[in-house]
Structure formats: C-alpha cells, structure tokens
Amino acid sequence: MTIMAPAHADTATDPRDPLGRLQRFFDPGTVLPLHPRDKSGVLAAIGEIDGVRTVAYCSDATVMGGAMGVEGCKHMVDAIDTAIDSKMPIVGLWHSGGARLAEGVEALHAVGLVFEAMVRASGLVPQISVVLGFAAGGAAYGPALTDIVIMAPEGRVFVTGPDVVRSVTGENVDMATLGGPVTHGKKSGVCHIVAHDEADAMHRGRRLVSMFAEQGEFDLVAAAHGDVDLKAMLPASAKRAYDVKPIVHELLDNVDGESSFEELQGGYARSIVTGLGRMGGRTVGVLANNPIRMGGCLNSESAEKAARFVRLCNSFGIPLVVVTDVPGYLPGVSMEWEGVVRRGAKLLHAFAEARVPRVTLVTRKIYGGAYIAMNARSLGATAVYAWPESEVAVMGAKAAVGILHKKAIAAAPEEEREALIERLTVEHEQIAGGVERAVAIGVVDEIIDPAKTRSIIAAALAAAPARPSHLKNIPL
C-alpha cells in the first residue's frame, strides 16, 4: 500500500473531478491518495468519515468518461485489498461508461479482476457504492456486487444503453427510464437509496459508513428512556391498515431531533420495510411488514428483499429487530409463476443460517407460512414477543372456520349462518389457542407491555451472545 502526501484543497472547476469528489466525501483535510494522479480513469484514497478511516475509489469522468482500463482497475483492486487488509469500509464513487474499448479483452479481464476482489471483500468489510453519473456496461455490475447502492439523480445504471436496446428489440427508451434512480429504486430493486442530489448521496454514504463501522454498544438506560406506548399508534380496528414506519421510527433513537432510521430499498417491494438505525446507541437492522401495502403480505419480491437484508446484517454482526403483522403470503397465479416458493425459501434460509441476535415482535397477527418466515422460534430467533390480543395461527379464525366447517355452514339456514360462523369462530379460537397457546408451548416467549417494547427488545439483544459469522453477502 502506497499512501501519497495529503491532497490539498481542490481547485478544479469540473464537478466531475475525482479529487474534488473525494474531498467533498471525506472529512476536510483527511484525503490521502493511494497513488499518483494519472490518466487511468480512477483515483483511490484513504480518508476519514466522522473519524472512521475509510478507503474510497472514484471514477475520473474527466478522462474518457471514467472508462475502466487496465491501470484504473488495478487501482480499484489495490484499494479493495487495502480495505480488506486494514479492515476498513470501502466506498466506490461511480461515474464510468464501462470498459475501455481500445484496450479490448485486456480491459474486460481487468474489470473481471475488480469483480473478483469485490467478492473476496464481501462479508469482510462493508462495501458501499455511490452512483453519481453513468455506471454502464461492465461498470453496472460493480455497484451491484456491493452491499449498498446509493444513486444521485444523475446516476444511470444499465448494461446496454438505449441505442443498443432500440437496435436489438425495437424499444424506444431514454436513459433515465432505462437505468435511472426511479427505475432502480422502484422496479428493479438495484438501488437501496435514491438521493436528492449529489451532496445528499455523499451524506447518506457517510451515514451508512458510520452505521457499519461504528456500531456502538447498547445503552439500556437510554433505550428505556425512549419507551412509549407503541400500540397506541395502531388503528382502533384490527381490520384497518396502517403504515408501520412511524412505529419503526419510535422504536429507534432520535439523533439531533431526527430519526436514526435509514430505510433501504424503500420504493421496492413496499409490503416490507428494511433499514438500519440506532437503538440505545447500537446499530440494529429493522425488518417490518407494512400493512398499508398489500395488507403486509409477503410475496416473491418482498421475501427476496428481506432475505438479502437479513444476510447483510448477519454478514456484519448487526442485530435484527423483526416487527410482524402479516396475514401470510400473497396468493395468486402470478405469485406462483414469479417463484414465490423459490424466492420465499431464500428468506427461510437467511434467517435459519443467521448468527446475529434477532428478536421478533408480533404486533397484531402472524399467520401461516409467514409465521415461520418472519424469524420464528423454529428458525432460531433469540426471542419472540407479542403484544396483548395479537394472533398467532395458521390463518385467521374466521377463515379457518370457513374451511373446517364448510359443509355445516352450507347446510345451515341462511338466516342462521352468521350466528353459526361466529359461534364456531369463538370455539376455534379456544381450541387453536392463539397467542396464549404459543406462549404455553414456548414459541412465543412473552406477551409484553407495548409501552416497554423498546427497552425489552434492547435488553434481549444486548444479552444475546455474540456469534461471529463469516458469510458473504451475495446480491440475492
């Protein structure tokens, strides 16, 4: 590893200048280039983010549009190896049109070596990509192999551009529609965070470096100080949908008057919410069903999104809080054809292999296969808590009665059916046992006071033994 003299204040007028971007990203006066400035299309450096030493490489879009050649790729591989050797986070500031055409297959081989280095780093050090301009062709897969992808409004990620798409398929599409932040934030799920502008993209990248690298310790006094009656935030009627995000914000710390929650993939697969935040000062991951979207049902996309998030947290030792209110998997032909079985199995696998502390909270209901998938005791949950009057069952009592007593209900006089259904529903609830039965057999640890939810979860996570994981974070 070669570290150059500190870089002086940027005097370049081109906003794409890599030194200027690195200086805006790192704490002032901390940028130490890892190699002399050259025409390779990449500049790599070590700097600090709120005092955390971090490695970053930045595409030099002022040289051949940041195209990746042999020398530029070597700088990137060296930067990644430096991060691995020194156990530092690594951030890529991307603005590249892909492999250098003039260098042919040599450039392709060099890009492949970058990808191999990223996979070697996976699960060892946090890798964050901030896409500030094009990340096209071979450069598209660079961000995709990292743990977090942040896109500025000018970010564009695609393998083949609009002209190639038009010539091959006849489809007319512009660059923003093909690979812009809205597309990747809502449709493909490639992008974790859509930033307001370049400065915001860098700010969010810095914030996530701190979340990963300075995870902190649980302060149980501080966690208890933030306790509020979270159940009071639910609608009075159990049949009404609600947005779970305000509950997530209340579960987590406020820092300088703002929630510490950084949502990931917020526009994609919106029936489930994923993100990082602080609880009693400690970084935690939160995974929550969101009843305002599809009733909170799991489907193929949300299960896969959740599985990747669980693996991300497990890779870096981040405890998990799982907030559940889910009626099951979304039924339908399209779901089965989209691979809900295959993709749902990823979530089961992710939880079952996870070694980080992980607590589940049942707020209203948890039914069927989704009961298992949302970090059940059977998959190794550290603890499972439930609020009073919540339901734990194969399905809702009324729906179950409709199946179990279908013939009896059909045979009853029409004017008596509703009363019969109500009576059978009450009987079924008594037999099935609900949350009390779940506590009795040990799959739910305790019915807790909603006003002490935050402190109870924090205490359970803090008391759980730390078990190191050495799993890579494959981009599911």
Short mmCIF file of C-alpha atoms in Angstrom, two decimals:
data_model
loop_
_atom_site.label_atom_id
_atom_site.label_comp_id
_atom_site.label_asym_id
_atom_site.label_seq_id
_atom_site.Cartn_x
_atom_site.Cartn_y
_atom_site.Cartn_z
CA MET A 1 0.00 0.00 0.00
CA THR A 2 1.39 3.38 -1.04
CA ILE A 3 -0.05 6.50 0.59
CA MET A 4 0.75 9.83 -1.04
CA ALA A 5 1.03 13.21 0.60
CA PRO A 6 -2.23 14.81 1.78
CA ALA A 7 -4.25 16.25 -1.09
CA HIS A 8 -4.63 20.00 -0.96
CA ALA A 9 -7.90 21.83 -1.43
CA ASP A 10 -9.48 21.19 -4.80
CA THR A 11 -9.10 23.98 -7.32
CA ALA A 12 -10.69 22.19 -10.25
CA THR A 13 -13.81 23.72 -11.75
CA ASP A 14 -15.12 20.47 -13.24
CA PRO A 15 -17.61 18.97 -10.70
CA ARG A 16 -16.71 15.50 -12.00
CA ASP A 17 -13.08 15.87 -10.88
CA PRO A 18 -12.33 12.78 -8.73
CA LEU A 19 -10.11 14.60 -6.24
CA GLY A 20 -12.83 17.18 -5.67
CA ARG A 21 -15.41 14.45 -5.16
CA LEU A 22 -13.19 12.59 -2.70
CA GLN A 23 -12.55 15.81 -0.77
CA ARG A 24 -16.29 16.50 -0.58
CA PHE A 25 -16.91 12.94 0.58
CA PHE A 26 -14.25 12.66 3.29
CA ASP A 27 -13.75 14.81 6.37
CA PRO A 28 -11.90 18.03 5.41
CA GLY A 29 -8.14 17.67 5.17
CA THR A 30 -8.07 13.89 5.52
CA VAL A 31 -7.69 12.72 1.90
CA LEU A 32 -4.52 10.64 1.35
CA PRO A 33 -4.24 9.41 -2.26
CA LEU A 34 -3.09 5.81 -2.66
CA HIS A 35 -1.30 6.51 -5.96
CA PRO A 36 -0.21 9.45 -8.10
CA ARG A 37 -2.88 11.18 -10.18
CA ASP A 38 -2.81 9.69 -13.70
CA LYS A 39 -4.94 9.10 -16.79
CA SER A 40 -6.21 5.70 -15.66
CA GLY A 41 -9.78 6.91 -15.09
CA VAL A 42 -9.68 6.15 -11.35
CA LEU A 43 -8.38 7.88 -8.25
CA ALA A 44 -8.23 5.96 -4.95
CA ALA A 45 -7.58 7.35 -1.49
CA ILE A 46 -7.84 6.83 2.25
CA GLY A 47 -9.69 9.39 4.30
CA GLU A 48 -11.86 9.77 7.37
CA ILE A 49 -15.62 9.85 7.81
CA ASP A 50 -16.53 11.27 11.21
CA GLY A 51 -13.14 9.97 12.30
CA VAL A 52 -13.57 6.49 10.77
CA ARG A 53 -10.70 5.62 8.44
CA THR A 54 -12.20 4.57 5.13
CA VAL A 55 -10.96 3.64 1.66
CA ALA A 56 -12.62 5.07 -1.44
CA TYR A 57 -12.07 4.90 -5.18
CA CYS A 58 -13.61 7.41 -7.56
CA SER A 59 -14.12 7.19 -11.30
CA ASP A 60 -12.39 10.00 -13.15
CA ALA A 61 -15.16 11.03 -15.53
CA THR A 62 -12.90 13.78 -16.93
CA VAL A 63 -10.80 11.08 -18.65
CA MET A 64 -12.62 9.04 -21.31
CA GLY A 65 -15.84 9.31 -19.34
CA GLY A 66 -14.35 7.30 -16.49
CA ALA A 67 -13.99 4.21 -18.70
CA MET A 68 -12.29 1.32 -16.92
CA GLY A 69 -8.91 0.23 -18.28
CA VAL A 70 -6.14 -1.99 -17.00
CA GLU A 71 -4.44 0.65 -14.84
CA GLY A 72 -7.67 2.06 -13.41
CA CYS A 73 -8.89 -1.41 -12.49
CA LYS A 74 -5.55 -2.12 -10.82
CA HIS A 75 -6.06 0.97 -8.65
CA MET A 76 -9.51 -0.30 -7.67
CA VAL A 77 -8.26 -3.79 -6.82
CA ASP A 78 -5.41 -2.32 -4.76
CA ALA A 79 -7.90 -0.11 -2.91
CA ILE A 80 -10.15 -3.08 -2.13
CA ASP A 81 -7.17 -5.13 -0.94
CA THR A 82 -6.09 -2.23 1.26
CA ALA A 83 -9.57 -2.14 2.80
CA ILE A 84 -9.51 -5.90 3.42
CA ASP A 85 -6.03 -5.87 4.94
CA SER A 86 -6.80 -2.91 7.21
CA LYS A 87 -10.42 -3.90 7.98
CA MET A 88 -11.74 -0.58 6.71
CA PRO A 89 -15.02 0.15 4.91
CA ILE A 90 -14.66 0.81 1.20
CA VAL A 91 -16.76 3.20 -0.87
CA GLY A 92 -16.96 3.49 -4.65
CA LEU A 93 -17.90 6.83 -6.22
CA TRP A 94 -19.05 5.70 -9.66
CA HIS A 95 -19.15 7.65 -12.92
CA SER A 96 -17.97 5.30 -15.64
CA GLY A 97 -19.06 4.33 -19.13
CA GLY A 98 -17.70 0.79 -18.72
CA ALA A 99 -14.63 -1.00 -20.08
CA ARG A 100 -12.24 0.88 -22.37
CA LEU A 101 -12.96 -0.20 -25.93
CA ALA A 102 -9.43 0.47 -27.16
CA GLU A 103 -7.97 -1.95 -24.61
CA GLY A 104 -10.28 -4.74 -25.73
CA VAL A 105 -10.25 -8.02 -23.85
CA GLU A 106 -7.45 -6.80 -21.57
CA ALA A 107 -9.87 -4.23 -20.16
CA LEU A 108 -12.56 -6.87 -19.77
CA HIS A 109 -10.13 -9.11 -17.88
CA ALA A 110 -9.17 -6.18 -15.65
CA VAL A 111 -12.83 -5.42 -14.89
CA GLY A 112 -13.30 -9.08 -14.01
CA LEU A 113 -10.44 -8.81 -11.51
CA VAL A 114 -12.28 -5.91 -9.85
CA PHE A 115 -15.37 -8.08 -9.52
CA GLU A 116 -13.30 -10.91 -8.03
CA ALA A 117 -11.82 -8.52 -5.48
CA MET A 118 -15.31 -7.31 -4.53
CA VAL A 119 -16.43 -10.88 -3.91
CA ARG A 120 -13.32 -11.51 -1.79
CA ALA A 121 -14.23 -8.44 0.27
CA SER A 122 -17.86 -9.49 0.64
CA GLY A 123 -18.79 -10.07 4.26
CA LEU A 124 -15.35 -8.95 5.45
CA VAL A 125 -15.65 -5.17 5.04
CA PRO A 126 -18.69 -3.02 4.21
CA GLN A 127 -18.83 -2.03 0.53
CA ILE A 128 -20.92 0.98 -0.43
CA SER A 129 -21.45 2.34 -3.94
CA VAL A 130 -22.47 5.93 -4.63
CA VAL A 131 -23.51 6.25 -8.28
CA LEU A 132 -23.04 9.88 -9.34
CA GLY A 133 -23.21 9.50 -13.13
CA PHE A 134 -23.13 6.59 -15.56
CA ALA A 135 -22.32 3.09 -14.36
CA ALA A 136 -22.79 1.42 -17.71
CA GLY A 137 -21.75 -1.82 -19.35
CA GLY A 138 -19.24 -3.67 -17.20
CA ALA A 139 -19.36 -0.84 -14.67
CA ALA A 140 -23.01 -1.65 -13.93
CA TYR A 141 -22.06 -4.82 -12.11
CA GLY A 142 -19.56 -3.05 -9.85
CA PRO A 143 -22.21 -1.34 -7.71
CA ALA A 144 -24.45 -4.42 -7.92
CA LEU A 145 -21.80 -6.56 -6.22
CA THR A 146 -21.53 -4.22 -3.24
CA ASP A 147 -23.63 -4.18 -0.08
CA ILE A 148 -25.39 -0.83 -0.58
CA VAL A 149 -26.13 1.15 -3.74
CA ILE A 150 -26.94 4.87 -3.48
CA MET A 151 -27.94 6.79 -6.60
CA ALA A 152 -27.82 10.54 -7.19
CA PRO A 153 -30.44 11.98 -9.60
CA GLU A 154 -27.87 11.91 -12.43
CA GLY A 155 -26.98 8.26 -11.75
CA ARG A 156 -27.62 5.80 -14.58
CA VAL A 157 -27.05 2.06 -14.24
CA PHE A 158 -27.56 -0.22 -17.25
CA VAL A 159 -25.73 -2.98 -19.07
CA THR A 160 -26.78 -1.87 -22.57
CA GLY A 161 -27.74 1.69 -23.43
CA PRO A 162 -30.86 2.95 -25.20
CA ASP A 163 -29.29 2.80 -28.68
CA VAL A 164 -28.42 -0.89 -28.33
CA VAL A 165 -31.83 -1.66 -26.82
CA ARG A 166 -33.50 0.13 -29.74
CA SER A 167 -31.45 -1.69 -32.39
CA VAL A 168 -31.96 -5.13 -30.87
CA THR A 169 -35.52 -5.01 -29.55
CA GLY A 170 -37.05 -2.00 -31.26
CA GLU A 171 -37.96 -0.49 -27.88
CA ASN A 172 -37.64 3.28 -27.57
CA VAL A 173 -36.47 4.29 -24.13
CA ASP A 174 -34.44 7.14 -22.71
CA MET A 175 -31.52 6.73 -20.32
CA ALA A 176 -33.39 7.81 -17.20
CA THR A 177 -36.25 5.39 -17.84
CA LEU A 178 -33.87 2.58 -18.70
CA GLY A 179 -31.50 2.92 -15.75
CA GLY A 180 -32.23 5.97 -13.64
CA PRO A 181 -32.74 6.09 -9.86
CA VAL A 182 -36.54 5.92 -10.08
CA THR A 183 -36.34 2.77 -12.21
CA HIS A 184 -33.83 1.08 -9.93
CA GLY A 185 -35.44 2.38 -6.75
CA LYS A 186 -38.94 1.15 -7.57
CA LYS A 187 -38.83 -1.52 -10.26
CA SER A 188 -35.57 -3.46 -10.25
CA GLY A 189 -34.53 -3.09 -6.61
CA VAL A 190 -30.90 -2.46 -7.65
CA CYS A 191 -30.82 0.85 -5.77
CA HIS A 192 -31.11 0.95 -1.96
CA ILE A 193 -31.28 4.73 -1.57
CA VAL A 194 -32.40 7.40 -4.03
CA ALA A 195 -30.69 10.66 -3.05
CA HIS A 196 -31.98 14.18 -3.61
CA ASP A 197 -28.72 15.40 -5.16
CA GLU A 198 -25.02 14.55 -5.26
CA ALA A 199 -24.35 16.13 -1.87
CA ASP A 200 -27.18 14.12 -0.32
CA ALA A 201 -25.86 10.92 -1.94
CA MET A 202 -22.49 11.50 -0.32
CA HIS A 203 -24.11 12.39 3.02
CA ARG A 204 -26.10 9.14 3.01
CA GLY A 205 -22.96 7.19 2.12
CA ARG A 206 -21.11 8.78 5.06
CA ARG A 207 -24.02 8.00 7.38
CA LEU A 208 -24.00 4.33 6.39
CA VAL A 209 -20.23 4.05 6.85
CA SER A 210 -20.77 5.18 10.45
CA MET A 211 -23.63 2.69 10.92
CA PHE A 212 -21.44 -0.22 9.78
CA ALA A 213 -18.06 0.79 11.16
CA GLU A 214 -19.09 2.40 14.49
CA GLN A 215 -21.87 0.09 15.62
CA GLY A 216 -21.67 1.13 19.28
CA GLU A 217 -22.98 -0.66 22.37
CA PHE A 218 -26.47 -0.91 23.86
CA ASP A 219 -27.24 1.73 26.47
CA LEU A 220 -30.24 0.13 28.18
CA VAL A 221 -30.97 3.24 30.25
CA ALA A 222 -31.18 5.31 27.09
CA ALA A 223 -33.30 2.64 25.41
CA ALA A 224 -35.77 2.65 28.31
CA HIS A 225 -35.84 6.45 28.30
CA GLY A 226 -37.29 6.30 24.77
CA ASP A 227 -40.14 3.92 25.68
CA VAL A 228 -43.61 4.97 24.52
CA ASP A 229 -46.89 3.07 24.10
CA LEU A 230 -46.37 1.86 20.55
CA LYS A 231 -49.68 0.01 20.43
CA ALA A 232 -51.45 3.36 20.76
CA MET A 233 -50.18 4.08 17.25
CA LEU A 234 -52.27 1.25 15.76
CA PRO A 235 -55.77 1.89 14.40
CA ALA A 236 -58.59 1.06 16.83
CA SER A 237 -59.98 -1.50 14.40
CA ALA A 238 -57.84 -4.57 13.74
CA LYS A 239 -59.24 -4.58 10.19
CA ARG A 240 -57.74 -1.21 9.29
CA ALA A 241 -54.41 -0.98 7.51
CA TYR A 242 -51.68 1.35 8.74
CA ASP A 243 -48.18 2.45 7.88
CA VAL A 244 -45.63 0.68 10.07
CA LYS A 245 -42.89 3.27 9.50
CA PRO A 246 -43.93 5.62 12.35
CA ILE A 247 -43.68 2.64 14.72
CA VAL A 248 -40.21 1.84 13.38
CA HIS A 249 -39.12 5.44 13.91
CA GLU A 250 -40.37 5.34 17.51
CA LEU A 251 -38.57 2.05 18.16
CA LEU A 252 -35.27 3.64 17.19
CA ASP A 253 -33.22 6.52 18.56
CA ASN A 254 -33.64 10.13 17.58
CA VAL A 255 -30.36 11.91 16.93
CA ASP A 256 -30.43 15.71 16.99
CA GLY A 257 -34.20 15.64 16.64
CA GLU A 258 -34.18 13.27 13.65
CA SER A 259 -34.92 9.58 13.47
CA SER A 260 -31.79 7.47 13.08
CA PHE A 261 -33.62 5.13 10.68
CA GLU A 262 -32.09 4.87 7.20
CA GLU A 263 -34.54 2.94 5.07
CA LEU A 264 -33.12 0.68 2.36
CA GLN A 265 -34.99 -0.16 -0.86
CA GLY A 266 -37.90 1.94 0.36
CA GLY A 267 -39.55 2.19 -3.06
CA TYR A 268 -39.24 -1.51 -3.91
CA ALA A 269 -41.37 -4.40 -2.60
CA ARG A 270 -43.10 -1.99 -0.27
CA SER A 271 -45.09 -4.56 1.72
CA ILE A 272 -41.92 -5.00 3.75
CA VAL A 273 -39.73 -2.29 5.29
CA THR A 274 -35.98 -2.73 5.76
CA GLY A 275 -33.33 -0.39 7.11
CA LEU A 276 -30.66 0.44 9.64
CA GLY A 277 -30.87 2.65 12.71
CA ARG A 278 -29.71 3.03 16.28
CA MET A 279 -31.42 1.53 19.34
CA GLY A 280 -29.98 2.71 22.63
CA GLY A 281 -26.92 3.84 20.70
CA ARG A 282 -26.34 0.47 18.97
CA THR A 283 -26.72 -0.09 15.22
CA VAL A 284 -29.58 -2.50 14.52
CA GLY A 285 -31.38 -3.69 11.43
CA VAL A 286 -35.17 -3.45 11.29
CA LEU A 287 -37.37 -5.68 9.15
CA ALA A 288 -41.11 -4.96 9.31
CA ASN A 289 -44.26 -5.98 7.48
CA ASN A 290 -46.13 -2.92 6.25
CA PRO A 291 -49.92 -3.49 6.33
CA ILE A 292 -50.62 -0.38 4.28
CA ARG A 293 -49.14 -2.19 1.26
CA MET A 294 -50.96 -5.38 0.19
CA GLY A 295 -52.08 -5.84 3.79
CA GLY A 296 -48.44 -6.57 4.69
CA CYS A 297 -48.44 -9.85 2.75
CA LEU A 298 -45.17 -11.44 1.78
CA ASN A 299 -44.68 -12.03 -1.93
CA SER A 300 -41.79 -13.12 -4.12
CA GLU A 301 -40.18 -9.67 -4.26
CA SER A 302 -40.59 -8.77 -0.59
CA ALA A 303 -39.30 -12.17 0.56
CA GLU A 304 -36.20 -11.78 -1.58
CA LYS A 305 -35.68 -8.18 -0.42
CA ALA A 306 -35.97 -9.30 3.19
CA ALA A 307 -33.60 -12.23 2.65
CA ARG A 308 -30.88 -10.01 1.26
CA PHE A 309 -31.28 -7.60 4.17
CA VAL A 310 -31.03 -10.40 6.75
CA ARG A 311 -27.83 -11.64 5.09
CA LEU A 312 -26.43 -8.10 5.03
CA CYS A 313 -26.96 -7.68 8.77
CA ASN A 314 -25.66 -11.15 9.51
CA SER A 315 -22.51 -10.54 7.48
CA PHE A 316 -21.57 -7.53 9.60
CA GLY A 317 -22.83 -8.59 13.02
CA ILE A 318 -25.78 -6.21 13.13
CA PRO A 319 -28.61 -7.39 15.47
CA LEU A 320 -32.07 -7.64 13.93
CA VAL A 321 -35.47 -6.41 15.09
CA VAL A 322 -38.33 -8.09 13.20
CA VAL A 323 -41.74 -6.39 13.51
CA THR A 324 -44.51 -8.66 12.26
CA ASP A 325 -48.12 -8.08 11.29
CA VAL A 326 -48.68 -10.39 8.35
CA PRO A 327 -51.67 -12.38 7.04
CA GLY A 328 -49.46 -14.75 5.04
CA TYR A 329 -48.09 -14.99 1.54
CA LEU A 330 -49.95 -13.19 -1.23
CA PRO A 331 -51.98 -15.79 -3.15
CA GLY A 332 -52.32 -15.87 -6.92
CA VAL A 333 -51.17 -17.44 -10.16
CA SER A 334 -48.71 -14.63 -10.82
CA MET A 335 -47.07 -15.17 -7.44
CA GLU A 336 -46.52 -18.86 -8.08
CA TRP A 337 -45.20 -18.17 -11.57
CA GLU A 338 -42.86 -15.49 -10.24
CA GLY A 339 -41.26 -18.09 -7.99
CA VAL A 340 -42.70 -17.27 -4.57
CA VAL A 341 -41.69 -20.76 -3.41
CA ARG A 342 -38.09 -20.43 -4.61
CA ARG A 343 -37.69 -16.80 -3.56
CA GLY A 344 -39.58 -17.27 -0.30
CA ALA A 345 -37.20 -20.10 0.55
CA LYS A 346 -34.37 -17.56 0.48
CA LEU A 347 -35.87 -15.78 3.48
CA LEU A 348 -36.22 -19.03 5.40
CA HIS A 349 -32.61 -19.88 4.59
CA ALA A 350 -31.34 -16.42 5.54
CA PHE A 351 -32.95 -16.48 8.98
CA ALA A 352 -32.05 -20.10 9.68
CA GLU A 353 -28.34 -19.50 8.98
CA ALA A 354 -28.19 -16.11 10.74
CA ARG A 355 -25.99 -15.97 13.84
CA VAL A 356 -26.69 -12.40 14.92
CA PRO A 357 -29.11 -11.73 17.81
CA ARG A 358 -32.62 -11.30 16.36
CA VAL A 359 -35.85 -10.53 18.15
CA THR A 360 -39.33 -10.85 16.68
CA LEU A 361 -42.27 -8.71 17.81
CA VAL A 362 -45.84 -9.71 16.87
CA THR A 363 -47.97 -6.56 16.90
CA ARG A 364 -51.36 -7.78 15.60
CA LYS A 365 -51.19 -11.07 13.75
CA ILE A 366 -48.89 -13.59 12.14
CA TYR A 367 -50.39 -16.38 10.08
CA GLY A 368 -49.38 -19.43 8.11
CA GLY A 369 -46.09 -19.79 6.27
CA ALA A 370 -45.32 -16.15 7.00
CA TYR A 371 -45.27 -17.05 10.71
CA ILE A 372 -42.21 -19.18 10.08
CA ALA A 373 -40.59 -16.89 7.51
CA MET A 374 -40.62 -13.83 9.78
CA ASN A 375 -37.97 -15.14 12.18
CA ALA A 376 -39.90 -17.78 14.10
CA ARG A 377 -38.53 -19.58 17.13
CA SER A 378 -38.08 -22.65 14.91
CA LEU A 379 -35.58 -20.73 12.76
CA GLY A 380 -33.51 -19.75 15.79
CA ALA A 381 -34.94 -16.41 16.90
CA THR A 382 -33.26 -15.03 20.03
CA ALA A 383 -36.67 -14.11 21.44
CA VAL A 384 -40.24 -13.78 20.20
CA TYR A 385 -42.53 -11.26 21.89
CA ALA A 386 -46.16 -10.41 21.26
CA TRP A 387 -48.46 -7.57 22.20
CA PRO A 388 -51.71 -8.39 24.05
CA GLU A 389 -54.58 -9.59 21.81
CA SER A 390 -52.26 -10.43 18.92
CA GLU A 391 -52.95 -13.59 16.92
CA VAL A 392 -50.60 -16.44 16.12
CA ALA A 393 -52.24 -19.07 13.94
CA VAL A 394 -52.26 -21.00 10.69
CA MET A 395 -54.83 -18.47 9.47
CA GLY A 396 -57.48 -16.13 10.86
CA ALA A 397 -60.09 -17.95 12.91
CA LYS A 398 -62.97 -16.93 10.66
CA ALA A 399 -61.18 -18.10 7.52
CA ALA A 400 -60.25 -21.37 9.23
CA VAL A 401 -63.86 -22.00 10.21
CA GLY A 402 -64.93 -21.43 6.60
CA ILE A 403 -62.67 -24.30 5.56
CA LEU A 404 -63.10 -26.68 8.50
CA HIS A 405 -66.90 -26.35 8.70
CA LYS A 406 -67.72 -25.65 5.08
CA LYS A 407 -70.44 -28.32 4.85
CA ALA A 408 -72.10 -27.41 8.15
CA ILE A 409 -72.22 -23.74 7.23
CA ALA A 410 -73.65 -24.51 3.78
CA ALA A 411 -76.33 -26.77 5.33
CA ALA A 412 -77.48 -24.17 7.87
CA PRO A 413 -80.46 -21.92 7.05
CA GLU A 414 -79.26 -18.66 5.55
CA GLU A 415 -80.63 -16.57 8.42
CA GLU A 416 -78.63 -18.67 10.93
CA ARG A 417 -75.29 -18.83 9.12
CA GLU A 418 -73.72 -15.68 10.50
CA ALA A 419 -74.51 -16.67 14.09
CA LEU A 420 -73.15 -20.18 13.42
CA ILE A 421 -69.95 -18.77 11.95
CA GLU A 422 -69.46 -16.51 14.97
CA ARG A 423 -70.01 -19.39 17.41
CA LEU A 424 -67.64 -21.69 15.52
CA THR A 425 -65.06 -18.90 15.33
CA VAL A 426 -65.07 -18.49 19.11
CA GLU A 427 -64.75 -22.26 19.55
CA HIS A 428 -61.88 -22.42 17.07
CA GLU A 429 -60.02 -19.63 18.87
CA GLN A 430 -60.34 -21.56 22.14
CA ILE A 431 -59.10 -24.79 20.54
CA ALA A 432 -56.28 -23.25 18.47
CA GLY A 433 -55.15 -21.27 21.49
CA GLY A 434 -53.88 -18.12 19.74
CA VAL A 435 -51.00 -16.24 21.32
CA GLU A 436 -51.61 -17.77 24.76
CA ARG A 437 -51.14 -21.24 23.29
CA ALA A 438 -47.99 -20.04 21.53
CA VAL A 439 -46.61 -18.85 24.89
CA ALA A 440 -47.58 -22.12 26.57
CA ILE A 441 -45.61 -24.22 24.09
CA GLY A 442 -42.65 -21.81 24.08
CA VAL A 443 -42.72 -20.46 20.52
CA VAL A 444 -43.59 -17.01 21.89
CA ASP A 445 -41.52 -16.06 24.92
CA GLU A 446 -43.77 -13.46 26.46
CA ILE A 447 -46.76 -11.19 25.96
CA ILE A 448 -45.25 -7.79 26.69
CA ASP A 449 -46.44 -4.33 27.64
CA PRO A 450 -46.42 -2.28 24.39
CA ALA A 451 -45.24 0.73 26.42
CA LYS A 452 -42.00 -1.13 27.26
CA THR A 453 -41.37 -2.64 23.85
CA ARG A 454 -38.20 -0.71 23.08
CA SER A 455 -36.44 -1.45 26.36
CA ILE A 456 -37.46 -5.14 26.34
CA ILE A 457 -36.16 -5.69 22.81
CA ALA A 458 -32.92 -3.80 23.51
CA ALA A 459 -32.32 -5.87 26.67
CA ALA A 460 -32.88 -9.14 24.80
CA LEU A 461 -30.49 -8.16 22.02
CA ALA A 462 -27.87 -6.90 24.47
CA ALA A 463 -27.98 -10.12 26.50
CA ALA A 464 -27.66 -12.42 23.48
CA PRO A 465 -24.20 -13.92 22.91
CA ALA A 466 -22.21 -12.57 20.00
CA ARG A 467 -21.59 -15.32 17.47
CA PRO A 468 -19.29 -14.36 14.60
CA SER A 469 -20.46 -15.00 11.06
CA HIS A 470 -18.22 -15.46 8.07
CA LEU A 471 -20.88 -15.48 5.38
CA LYS A 472 -20.58 -13.46 2.19
CA ASN A 473 -23.37 -11.12 1.19
CA ILE A 474 -24.39 -12.49 -2.21
CA PRO A 475 -26.66 -10.00 -4.04
CA LEU A 476 -29.85 -12.06 -3.89
#
